[in-house]
Coordinates of C-alpha atoms in Angstrom, one line a residue:
N1 CA -9.2 6.6 -15.9
N2 CA -11.1 4.5 -18.5
D3 CA -14.7 4.4 -19.6
N4 CA -15.6 2.4 -16.4
N5 CA -14.2 5.2 -14.1
Q6 CA -11.4 2.9 -13.0
W7 CA -7.9 3.8 -11.9
L8 CA -5.1 2.9 -14.3
I9 CA -2.1 2.2 -12.1
R10 CA 1.3 2.0 -13.7
S11 CA 4.0 0.4 -11.6
T12 CA 7.6 -0.6 -11.9
D13 CA 9.3 -3.6 -10.2
C14 CA 11.6 -2.3 -7.5
N15 CA 14.2 -5.0 -8.3
N16 CA 14.1 -4.7 -12.1
Q17 CA 13.5 -1.1 -13.2
L18 CA 12.9 -2.4 -16.8
E19 CA 9.7 -4.3 -15.9
S20 CA 6.5 -2.2 -15.6
N21 CA 2.9 -3.2 -15.3
E22 CA -0.4 -1.5 -16.0
S23 CA -3.6 -2.5 -14.1
Y24 CA -7.1 -1.2 -13.6
Y25 CA -8.8 -0.9 -10.2
D26 CA -12.3 0.1 -9.1
N27 CA -11.0 1.8 -5.9
V28 CA -7.7 3.0 -4.5
I29 CA -7.1 3.3 -0.8
I30 CA -4.1 5.4 0.3
C31 CA -2.8 4.3 3.7
N32 CA 0.1 6.6 4.4
G33 CA 0.6 9.5 6.7
H34 CA 1.2 9.4 10.4
F35 CA -1.9 8.4 12.4
N36 CA -4.2 11.4 12.3
K37 CA -2.2 13.5 9.8
P38 CA -3.1 11.9 6.5
F39 CA -1.1 12.6 3.4
I40 CA -2.7 12.2 -0.1
P41 CA -0.1 12.7 -2.9
D42 CA -0.9 14.9 -5.8
I43 CA -2.2 12.4 -8.3
P44 CA -3.3 13.7 -11.8
G45 CA -7.0 12.9 -12.4
I46 CA -8.0 12.2 -8.8
E47 CA -10.7 14.8 -8.9
Y48 CA -12.5 12.9 -11.7
L49 CA -13.0 9.8 -9.6
N50 CA -15.4 11.0 -6.9
N51 CA -15.4 8.6 -3.9
K52 CA -13.2 6.1 -5.8
S53 CA -10.2 6.9 -3.7
I54 CA -9.9 7.5 0.0
H55 CA -7.3 7.9 2.7
S56 CA -7.4 5.2 5.4
I57 CA -8.5 7.8 8.0
S58 CA -11.9 8.0 6.1
Y59 CA -12.4 4.2 6.0
D60 CA -15.7 3.2 7.6
G61 CA -16.2 -0.5 6.7
N62 CA -15.9 -2.9 3.8
D63 CA -19.5 -2.8 2.5
K64 CA -18.6 -0.3 -0.3
Y65 CA -16.1 -2.7 -1.8
K66 CA -18.3 -5.7 -2.5
D67 CA -17.3 -7.4 -5.8
L68 CA -14.8 -4.7 -6.7
V69 CA -11.1 -4.8 -7.5
V70 CA -9.3 -2.7 -4.9
L71 CA -5.7 -1.4 -4.6
V72 CA -4.5 -0.6 -1.1
V73 CA -1.4 1.6 -1.1
G74 CA 0.6 1.1 2.1
T75 CA 1.3 -1.9 4.2
R76 CA 1.5 -0.5 7.7
S77 CA -1.2 -1.3 10.3
S78 CA -4.0 0.6 8.6
G79 CA -3.3 -0.7 5.1
S80 CA -2.9 -4.3 6.2
D81 CA -6.0 -4.3 8.4
M82 CA -8.1 -2.7 5.7
A83 CA -6.9 -5.0 3.0
R84 CA -7.6 -8.1 5.1
E85 CA -11.2 -6.8 5.9
I86 CA -12.0 -5.7 2.4
S87 CA -10.8 -9.1 1.0
L88 CA -13.8 -10.7 2.7
V89 CA -16.2 -8.9 0.2
A90 CA -14.1 -7.7 -2.7
N91 CA -13.5 -9.6 -5.9
Q92 CA -9.8 -8.9 -5.6
V93 CA -7.5 -6.9 -3.3
F94 CA -4.0 -5.8 -4.3
V95 CA -1.5 -4.3 -1.8
S96 CA 1.2 -1.9 -2.9
C97 CA 4.2 -0.8 -0.8
R98 CA 7.2 1.4 -1.3
N99 CA 9.7 -1.2 -0.1
P100 CA 9.2 -5.0 -0.2
P101 CA 7.9 -6.2 3.1
D102 CA 9.9 -8.5 5.4
S103 CA 7.2 -11.1 5.0
N104 CA 4.8 -11.8 2.2
I105 CA 1.2 -10.5 2.5
N106 CA -1.1 -12.9 0.6
I107 CA -4.7 -11.8 0.3
N108 CA -6.7 -14.1 -1.9
N109 CA -10.5 -14.1 -1.9
N110 CA -10.7 -17.5 -3.6

């Protein structure tokens, strides 16, 4: 959380545990859980970012993400579909997954 009420995400490269990155995002969408049983992990500070993070079950369209930088966590059906749709209006969309996907997902709004 910074002065702009953005998420600070720290990540580590799965292949090289020594490399880590820090990035800021306006919104975070969590796309894990099994269909109608969403799971939102215990993330410190989540309560301070009202409506800045959602589970995919609460997604109701891409209009809220216009010109924002968005991180979608999860690459199954919901995450991939939402990332693709949000990329039509967002400034940038990043997709995060636990294991590297079999094929590359490239979402670029430019």
